[in-house]
Amino acid sequence: MADETQIEEMLEYIWMLEEDHGKALRSFMDDKFGNDVAKYYLSIMVGKKLINLNDSKIVLTEAGRNRAELIIRRHRIAERLLNDVLEIGGDEFEASACQFEHFINEEIVASICTLLGHPVVCPHGKKIPPGDCCISAKRNLEPVINPLSEIKSGERVKVVYITTRSHASLDRLSAIGIIPGLELTVHQKYPSIVIQYGETQLALDKDIATNVYVRVIQS
Ligand SMILES: [Zn+2]
Ligand SMILES: [Zn+2]
Ligand SMILES: [Zn+2]
């Protein structure tokens, strides 16, 4: 593996350790990459001022954090693309997302992000760091993935992901069968949104419909 690619993989992993454990311990890097590789590259990364080593802990410098954030963003945008649009799953999915992040440039990431409607979480529910495109949200391209609340009546859609942070509404949605993969038709928009799937017709609160992201499969 080329040095830069290896360094990016390690930055990505440090970011994820901080996200999951609040800190990145060297022992986790040893487990993941092997002692020799971890030791060798961590010292290169110190030399490049991407990290500082603090006893057993690895601390990202500002430059290291910025670089890691870009890699995480590319990886998770790639996951959304593979999962939502190309419907690639399984082992291929992780490996492809990890290859993608090293070769794609920011402009292409911004185009894909816009096309997907500036997603805020990856398919695993992890936060996607926003890019400039998300902040200015210039919608030059019609997004492929939209909130259910923006779908016209009569359109048939497939649920791609749900972004609500409330566990209560997530539980309620899954209890009534609204989960990623469900295909449904928007039956009525006013006075409330009514959806239909199978024999079921159901009225949805507007704020719930805003959190259910779908892809139109037939208009
Ligand atoms: Zn990756
Ligand atoms: Zn993910
Ligand atoms: Zn964006």
PDB file of C-alpha atoms and ligand atoms in Angstrom:
ATOM      1  CA  MET A   1       0.000   0.000   0.000  1.00  0.00           C
ATOM      2  CA  ALA A   2       1.333   3.437  -0.887  1.00  0.00           C
ATOM      3  CA  ASP A   3       2.404   5.556   2.083  1.00  0.00           C
ATOM      4  CA  GLU A   4      -0.262   8.216   1.606  1.00  0.00           C
ATOM      5  CA  THR A   5      -3.004   5.605   1.328  1.00  0.00           C
ATOM      6  CA  GLN A   6      -1.798   3.878   4.488  1.00  0.00           C
ATOM      7  CA  ILE A   7      -1.655   7.208   6.324  1.00  0.00           C
ATOM      8  CA  GLU A   8      -5.200   8.033   5.222  1.00  0.00           C
ATOM      9  CA  GLU A   9      -6.471   4.652   6.412  1.00  0.00           C
ATOM     10  CA  MET A  10      -4.869   5.289   9.785  1.00  0.00           C
ATOM     11  CA  LEU A  11      -6.265   8.815  10.066  1.00  0.00           C
ATOM     12  CA  GLU A  12      -9.678   7.403   9.253  1.00  0.00           C
ATOM     13  CA  TYR A  13      -9.330   4.784  11.966  1.00  0.00           C
ATOM     14  CA  ILE A  14      -8.146   7.325  14.563  1.00  0.00           C
ATOM     15  CA  TRP A  15     -11.224   9.437  13.782  1.00  0.00           C
ATOM     16  CA  MET A  16     -13.526   6.438  14.240  1.00  0.00           C
ATOM     17  CA  LEU A  17     -11.856   5.461  17.522  1.00  0.00           C
ATOM     18  CA  GLU A  18     -12.430   8.978  18.852  1.00  0.00           C
ATOM     19  CA  GLU A  19     -16.021   8.816  17.663  1.00  0.00           C
ATOM     20  CA  ASP A  20     -16.710   5.455  19.320  1.00  0.00           C
ATOM     21  CA  HIS A  21     -14.473   5.581  22.396  1.00  0.00           C
ATOM     22  CA  GLY A  22     -13.792   9.281  22.928  1.00  0.00           C
ATOM     23  CA  LYS A  23     -10.053   8.687  22.438  1.00  0.00           C
ATOM     24  CA  ALA A  24      -7.660   6.796  20.178  1.00  0.00           C
ATOM     25  CA  LEU A  25      -5.334   4.434  22.042  1.00  0.00           C
ATOM     26  CA  ARG A  26      -2.172   3.116  20.396  1.00  0.00           C
ATOM     27  CA  SER A  27      -3.119  -0.424  21.371  1.00  0.00           C
ATOM     28  CA  PHE A  28      -6.146  -0.246  19.050  1.00  0.00           C
ATOM     29  CA  MET A  29      -3.876   0.774  16.169  1.00  0.00           C
ATOM     30  CA  ASP A  30      -1.576  -2.178  16.940  1.00  0.00           C
ATOM     31  CA  ASP A  31      -4.549  -4.549  16.874  1.00  0.00           C
ATOM     32  CA  LYS A  32      -5.860  -3.140  13.617  1.00  0.00           C
ATOM     33  CA  PHE A  33      -2.674  -2.611  11.591  1.00  0.00           C
ATOM     34  CA  GLY A  34      -0.099  -4.805  13.369  1.00  0.00           C
ATOM     35  CA  ASN A  35       2.606  -3.505  15.734  1.00  0.00           C
ATOM     36  CA  ASP A  36       5.314  -2.880  13.145  1.00  0.00           C
ATOM     37  CA  VAL A  37       3.122  -1.105  10.618  1.00  0.00           C
ATOM     38  CA  ALA A  38       1.426   0.977  13.315  1.00  0.00           C
ATOM     39  CA  LYS A  39       4.746   2.009  14.856  1.00  0.00           C
ATOM     40  CA  TYR A  40       6.344   2.868  11.513  1.00  0.00           C
ATOM     41  CA  TYR A  41       3.479   4.968  10.179  1.00  0.00           C
ATOM     42  CA  LEU A  42       2.611   6.671  13.447  1.00  0.00           C
ATOM     43  CA  SER A  43       6.150   8.056  13.569  1.00  0.00           C
ATOM     44  CA  ILE A  44       5.841   9.273   9.958  1.00  0.00           C
ATOM     45  CA  MET A  45       2.545  10.923  10.906  1.00  0.00           C
ATOM     46  CA  VAL A  46       4.180  12.653  13.865  1.00  0.00           C
ATOM     47  CA  GLY A  47       6.859  13.908  11.448  1.00  0.00           C
ATOM     48  CA  LYS A  48       4.165  15.257   9.129  1.00  0.00           C
ATOM     49  CA  LYS A  49       2.529  16.981  12.126  1.00  0.00           C
ATOM     50  CA  LEU A  50      -0.731  15.093  11.644  1.00  0.00           C
ATOM     51  CA  ILE A  51      -0.749  13.604  15.147  1.00  0.00           C
ATOM     52  CA  ASN A  52       0.889  13.884  18.540  1.00  0.00           C
ATOM     53  CA  LEU A  53       1.654  10.856  20.674  1.00  0.00           C
ATOM     54  CA  ASN A  54       0.763  11.241  24.298  1.00  0.00           C
ATOM     55  CA  ASP A  55       1.799   8.076  26.180  1.00  0.00           C
ATOM     56  CA  SER A  56      -0.771   5.506  25.113  1.00  0.00           C
ATOM     57  CA  LYS A  57      -2.967   8.038  23.337  1.00  0.00           C
ATOM     58  CA  ILE A  58      -2.937   9.421  19.782  1.00  0.00           C
ATOM     59  CA  VAL A  59      -4.113  13.007  19.423  1.00  0.00           C
ATOM     60  CA  LEU A  60      -4.900  14.526  16.022  1.00  0.00           C
ATOM     61  CA  THR A  61      -3.367  17.933  15.306  1.00  0.00           C
ATOM     62  CA  GLU A  62      -5.572  20.502  13.611  1.00  0.00           C
ATOM     63  CA  ALA A  63      -4.084  19.560  10.228  1.00  0.00           C
ATOM     64  CA  GLY A  64      -4.569  15.863  11.011  1.00  0.00           C
ATOM     65  CA  ARG A  65      -8.159  16.418  12.062  1.00  0.00           C
ATOM     66  CA  ASN A  66      -8.976  18.380   8.890  1.00  0.00           C
ATOM     67  CA  ARG A  67      -7.465  15.678   6.720  1.00  0.00           C
ATOM     68  CA  ALA A  68      -9.242  12.888   8.636  1.00  0.00           C
ATOM     69  CA  GLU A  69     -12.548  14.718   8.334  1.00  0.00           C
ATOM     70  CA  LEU A  70     -12.221  14.855   4.532  1.00  0.00           C
ATOM     71  CA  ILE A  71     -11.441  11.135   4.351  1.00  0.00           C
ATOM     72  CA  ILE A  72     -14.367  10.222   6.600  1.00  0.00           C
ATOM     73  CA  ARG A  73     -16.636  12.422   4.521  1.00  0.00           C
ATOM     74  CA  ARG A  74     -15.530  10.752   1.270  1.00  0.00           C
ATOM     75  CA  HIS A  75     -15.892   7.289   2.759  1.00  0.00           C
ATOM     76  CA  ARG A  76     -19.408   7.900   4.057  1.00  0.00           C
ATOM     77  CA  ILE A  77     -20.582   9.688   0.903  1.00  0.00           C
ATOM     78  CA  ALA A  78     -19.261   6.682  -1.039  1.00  0.00           C
ATOM     79  CA  GLU A  79     -21.230   4.388   1.270  1.00  0.00           C
ATOM     80  CA  ARG A  80     -24.415   6.335   0.565  1.00  0.00           C
ATOM     81  CA  LEU A  81     -23.807   6.176  -3.178  1.00  0.00           C
ATOM     82  CA  LEU A  82     -23.075   2.443  -3.168  1.00  0.00           C
ATOM     83  CA  ASN A  83     -25.928   1.643  -0.815  1.00  0.00           C
ATOM     84  CA  ASP A  84     -28.708   3.981  -1.983  1.00  0.00           C
ATOM     85  CA  VAL A  85     -28.157   4.326  -5.690  1.00  0.00           C
ATOM     86  CA  LEU A  86     -26.106   1.352  -6.804  1.00  0.00           C
ATOM     87  CA  GLU A  87     -27.546  -1.007  -4.160  1.00  0.00           C
ATOM     88  CA  ILE A  88     -24.235  -2.765  -3.601  1.00  0.00           C
ATOM     89  CA  GLY A  89     -24.042  -4.520  -0.245  1.00  0.00           C
ATOM     90  CA  GLY A  90     -21.934  -6.950   1.761  1.00  0.00           C
ATOM     91  CA  ASP A  91     -18.144  -7.209   1.770  1.00  0.00           C
ATOM     92  CA  GLU A  92     -17.775  -5.472  -1.546  1.00  0.00           C
ATOM     93  CA  PHE A  93     -19.463  -2.456  -0.032  1.00  0.00           C
ATOM     94  CA  GLU A  94     -16.866  -1.706   2.692  1.00  0.00           C
ATOM     95  CA  ALA A  95     -13.884  -2.405   0.460  1.00  0.00           C
ATOM     96  CA  SER A  96     -15.231  -0.216  -2.355  1.00  0.00           C
ATOM     97  CA  ALA A  97     -15.994   2.700  -0.043  1.00  0.00           C
ATOM     98  CA  CYS A  98     -12.455   2.486   1.336  1.00  0.00           C
ATOM     99  CA  GLN A  99     -10.901   2.494  -2.151  1.00  0.00           C
ATOM    100  CA  PHE A 100     -13.085   5.333  -3.303  1.00  0.00           C
ATOM    101  CA  GLU A 101     -11.993   7.674  -0.516  1.00  0.00           C
ATOM    102  CA  HIS A 102      -8.356   7.698  -1.660  1.00  0.00           C
ATOM    103  CA  PHE A 103      -8.962   8.515  -5.307  1.00  0.00           C
ATOM    104  CA  ILE A 104     -11.913  10.821  -5.476  1.00  0.00           C
ATOM    105  CA  ASN A 105     -11.468  14.597  -5.404  1.00  0.00           C
ATOM    106  CA  GLU A 106     -13.519  17.146  -3.499  1.00  0.00           C
ATOM    107  CA  GLU A 107     -15.363  18.432  -6.551  1.00  0.00           C
ATOM    108  CA  ILE A 108     -16.707  14.987  -7.374  1.00  0.00           C
ATOM    109  CA  VAL A 109     -17.621  14.367  -3.740  1.00  0.00           C
ATOM    110  CA  ALA A 110     -19.581  17.643  -3.776  1.00  0.00           C
ATOM    111  CA  SER A 111     -21.469  16.601  -6.935  1.00  0.00           C
ATOM    112  CA  ILE A 112     -22.369  13.212  -5.491  1.00  0.00           C
ATOM    113  CA  CYS A 113     -23.346  14.828  -2.183  1.00  0.00           C
ATOM    114  CA  THR A 114     -25.668  17.236  -4.011  1.00  0.00           C
ATOM    115  CA  LEU A 115     -27.148  14.454  -6.118  1.00  0.00           C
ATOM    116  CA  LEU A 116     -27.925  12.496  -2.938  1.00  0.00           C
ATOM    117  CA  GLY A 117     -29.550  15.537  -1.296  1.00  0.00           C
ATOM    118  CA  HIS A 118     -26.662  16.324   1.127  1.00  0.00           C
ATOM    119  CA  PRO A 119     -27.088  13.267   3.373  1.00  0.00           C
ATOM    120  CA  VAL A 120     -26.250  13.796   7.050  1.00  0.00           C
ATOM    121  CA  VAL A 121     -25.657  10.186   8.093  1.00  0.00           C
ATOM    122  CA  CYS A 122     -24.066   7.143   6.445  1.00  0.00           C
ATOM    123  CA  PRO A 123     -25.965   3.843   6.059  1.00  0.00           C
ATOM    124  CA  HIS A 124     -24.561   2.791   9.466  1.00  0.00           C
ATOM    125  CA  GLY A 125     -26.068   5.888  11.079  1.00  0.00           C
ATOM    126  CA  LYS A 126     -22.700   7.657  11.543  1.00  0.00           C
ATOM    127  CA  LYS A 127     -22.486  11.396  10.995  1.00  0.00           C
ATOM    128  CA  ILE A 128     -21.165  12.580   7.616  1.00  0.00           C
ATOM    129  CA  PRO A 129     -19.032  15.706   8.119  1.00  0.00           C
ATOM    130  CA  PRO A 130     -20.681  18.428   5.982  1.00  0.00           C
ATOM    131  CA  GLY A 131     -18.837  19.921   3.004  1.00  0.00           C
ATOM    132  CA  ASP A 132     -19.103  23.390   1.476  1.00  0.00           C
ATOM    133  CA  CYS A 133     -21.890  22.078  -0.767  1.00  0.00           C
ATOM    134  CA  CYS A 134     -24.018  21.157   2.260  1.00  0.00           C
ATOM    135  CA  ILE A 135     -23.456  24.472   3.966  1.00  0.00           C
ATOM    136  CA  SER A 136     -24.407  26.605   0.988  1.00  0.00           C
ATOM    137  CA  ALA A 137     -26.836  23.896  -0.249  1.00  0.00           C
ATOM    138  CA  LYS A 138     -26.822  25.201  -3.780  1.00  0.00           C
ATOM    139  CA  ARG A 139     -29.128  22.754  -5.461  1.00  0.00           C
ATOM    140  CA  ASN A 140     -28.011  22.889  -9.058  1.00  0.00           C
ATOM    141  CA  LEU A 141     -28.781  19.237  -9.561  1.00  0.00           C
ATOM    142  CA  GLU A 142     -32.085  17.655  -8.665  1.00  0.00           C
ATOM    143  CA  PRO A 143     -31.314  15.384  -5.730  1.00  0.00           C
ATOM    144  CA  VAL A 144     -32.059  11.693  -6.227  1.00  0.00           C
ATOM    145  CA  ILE A 145     -32.959  11.177  -2.579  1.00  0.00           C
ATOM    146  CA  ASN A 146     -35.612  13.467  -1.078  1.00  0.00           C
ATOM    147  CA  PRO A 147     -37.663  13.685   2.101  1.00  0.00           C
ATOM    148  CA  LEU A 148     -41.029  11.958   1.769  1.00  0.00           C
ATOM    149  CA  SER A 149     -42.690  15.303   2.506  1.00  0.00           C
ATOM    150  CA  GLU A 150     -41.474  16.625  -0.875  1.00  0.00           C
ATOM    151  CA  ILE A 151     -42.856  13.780  -2.977  1.00  0.00           C
ATOM    152  CA  LYS A 152     -45.870  14.465  -5.200  1.00  0.00           C
ATOM    153  CA  SER A 153     -49.024  12.445  -4.777  1.00  0.00           C
ATOM    154  CA  GLY A 154     -49.216   9.421  -7.058  1.00  0.00           C
ATOM    155  CA  GLU A 155     -45.465   8.828  -6.982  1.00  0.00           C
ATOM    156  CA  ARG A 156     -44.082   5.458  -5.988  1.00  0.00           C
ATOM    157  CA  VAL A 157     -40.968   5.570  -3.829  1.00  0.00           C
ATOM    158  CA  LYS A 158     -38.592   3.375  -1.876  1.00  0.00           C
ATOM    159  CA  VAL A 159     -37.500   4.295   1.650  1.00  0.00           C
ATOM    160  CA  VAL A 160     -33.721   4.785   1.688  1.00  0.00           C
ATOM    161  CA  TYR A 161     -32.997   6.025   5.178  1.00  0.00           C
ATOM    162  CA  ILE A 162     -34.585   7.679   8.193  1.00  0.00           C
ATOM    163  CA  THR A 163     -32.862  10.533   9.983  1.00  0.00           C
ATOM    164  CA  THR A 164     -34.927  11.130  13.085  1.00  0.00           C
ATOM    165  CA  ARG A 165     -32.876  11.308  16.278  1.00  0.00           C
ATOM    166  CA  SER A 166     -35.853  10.373  18.399  1.00  0.00           C
ATOM    167  CA  HIS A 167     -35.877   6.697  19.296  1.00  0.00           C
ATOM    168  CA  ALA A 168     -39.603   6.898  19.988  1.00  0.00           C
ATOM    169  CA  SER A 169     -40.429   7.928  16.422  1.00  0.00           C
ATOM    170  CA  LEU A 170     -37.933   5.422  14.983  1.00  0.00           C
ATOM    171  CA  ASP A 171     -39.589   2.645  16.983  1.00  0.00           C
ATOM    172  CA  ARG A 172     -43.018   3.833  15.931  1.00  0.00           C
ATOM    173  CA  LEU A 173     -41.997   3.917  12.265  1.00  0.00           C
ATOM    174  CA  SER A 174     -40.503   0.439  12.347  1.00  0.00           C
ATOM    175  CA  ALA A 175     -43.526  -0.888  14.272  1.00  0.00           C
ATOM    176  CA  ILE A 176     -45.755   0.164  11.374  1.00  0.00           C
ATOM    177  CA  GLY A 177     -43.315  -1.261   8.845  1.00  0.00           C
ATOM    178  CA  ILE A 178     -41.673   1.949   7.602  1.00  0.00           C
ATOM    179  CA  ILE A 179     -38.073   0.831   7.305  1.00  0.00           C
ATOM    180  CA  PRO A 180     -35.391   1.218   4.617  1.00  0.00           C
ATOM    181  CA  GLY A 181     -36.313  -0.849   1.570  1.00  0.00           C
ATOM    182  CA  LEU A 182     -40.086  -0.413   1.911  1.00  0.00           C
ATOM    183  CA  GLU A 183     -41.813   0.604  -1.319  1.00  0.00           C
ATOM    184  CA  LEU A 184     -44.854   2.807  -0.971  1.00  0.00           C
ATOM    185  CA  THR A 185     -47.071   5.171  -2.913  1.00  0.00           C
ATOM    186  CA  VAL A 186     -47.911   8.704  -1.842  1.00  0.00           C
ATOM    187  CA  HIS A 187     -51.687   8.587  -1.940  1.00  0.00           C
ATOM    188  CA  GLN A 188     -52.550  12.109  -0.856  1.00  0.00           C
ATOM    189  CA  LYS A 189     -50.638  15.260   0.134  1.00  0.00           C
ATOM    190  CA  TYR A 190     -53.340  17.497   1.683  1.00  0.00           C
ATOM    191  CA  PRO A 191     -54.617  18.050   4.292  1.00  0.00           C
ATOM    192  CA  SER A 192     -52.180  15.420   5.552  1.00  0.00           C
ATOM    193  CA  ILE A 193     -49.734  13.070   3.865  1.00  0.00           C
ATOM    194  CA  VAL A 194     -51.288   9.665   3.311  1.00  0.00           C
ATOM    195  CA  ILE A 195     -49.149   6.786   2.123  1.00  0.00           C
ATOM    196  CA  GLN A 196     -50.149   3.392   0.875  1.00  0.00           C
ATOM    197  CA  TYR A 197     -48.251   0.117   0.891  1.00  0.00           C
ATOM    198  CA  GLY A 198     -49.838  -3.275   0.437  1.00  0.00           C
ATOM    199  CA  GLU A 199     -53.292  -3.098   1.968  1.00  0.00           C
ATOM    200  CA  THR A 200     -52.247  -0.400   4.422  1.00  0.00           C
ATOM    201  CA  GLN A 201     -53.154   3.280   4.156  1.00  0.00           C
ATOM    202  CA  LEU A 202     -51.604   5.548   6.704  1.00  0.00           C
ATOM    203  CA  ALA A 203     -51.541   9.273   7.522  1.00  0.00           C
ATOM    204  CA  LEU A 204     -48.130  10.629   8.527  1.00  0.00           C
ATOM    205  CA  ASP A 205     -47.251  13.739  10.509  1.00  0.00           C
ATOM    206  CA  LYS A 206     -45.424  16.276   8.391  1.00  0.00           C
ATOM    207  CA  ASP A 207     -42.406  16.345  10.723  1.00  0.00           C
ATOM    208  CA  ILE A 208     -42.095  12.572  10.492  1.00  0.00           C
ATOM    209  CA  ALA A 209     -42.391  12.654   6.696  1.00  0.00           C
ATOM    210  CA  THR A 210     -39.534  15.186   6.660  1.00  0.00           C
ATOM    211  CA  ASN A 211     -37.263  12.613   8.284  1.00  0.00           C
ATOM    212  CA  VAL A 212     -38.032   9.740   5.945  1.00  0.00           C
ATOM    213  CA  TYR A 213     -35.752   9.915   2.888  1.00  0.00           C
ATOM    214  CA  VAL A 214     -36.916   8.173  -0.257  1.00  0.00           C
ATOM    215  CA  ARG A 215     -35.984   7.569  -3.862  1.00  0.00           C
ATOM    216  CA  VAL A 216     -38.656   7.863  -6.538  1.00  0.00           C
ATOM    217  CA  ILE A 217     -38.970   4.590  -8.435  1.00  0.00           C
ATOM    218  CA  GLN A 218     -41.980   5.555 -10.544  1.00  0.00           C
ATOM    219  CA  SER A 219     -43.609   8.914 -11.121  1.00  0.00           C
TER     220      SER A 219
HETATM  221 ZN    ZN B   1     -12.493   3.999   4.483  1.00  0.00          ZN
HETATM  222 ZN    ZN B   2     -20.828   3.997   7.447  1.00  0.00          ZN
HETATM  223 ZN    ZN B   3     -23.379  18.425   0.424  1.00  0.00          ZN
END
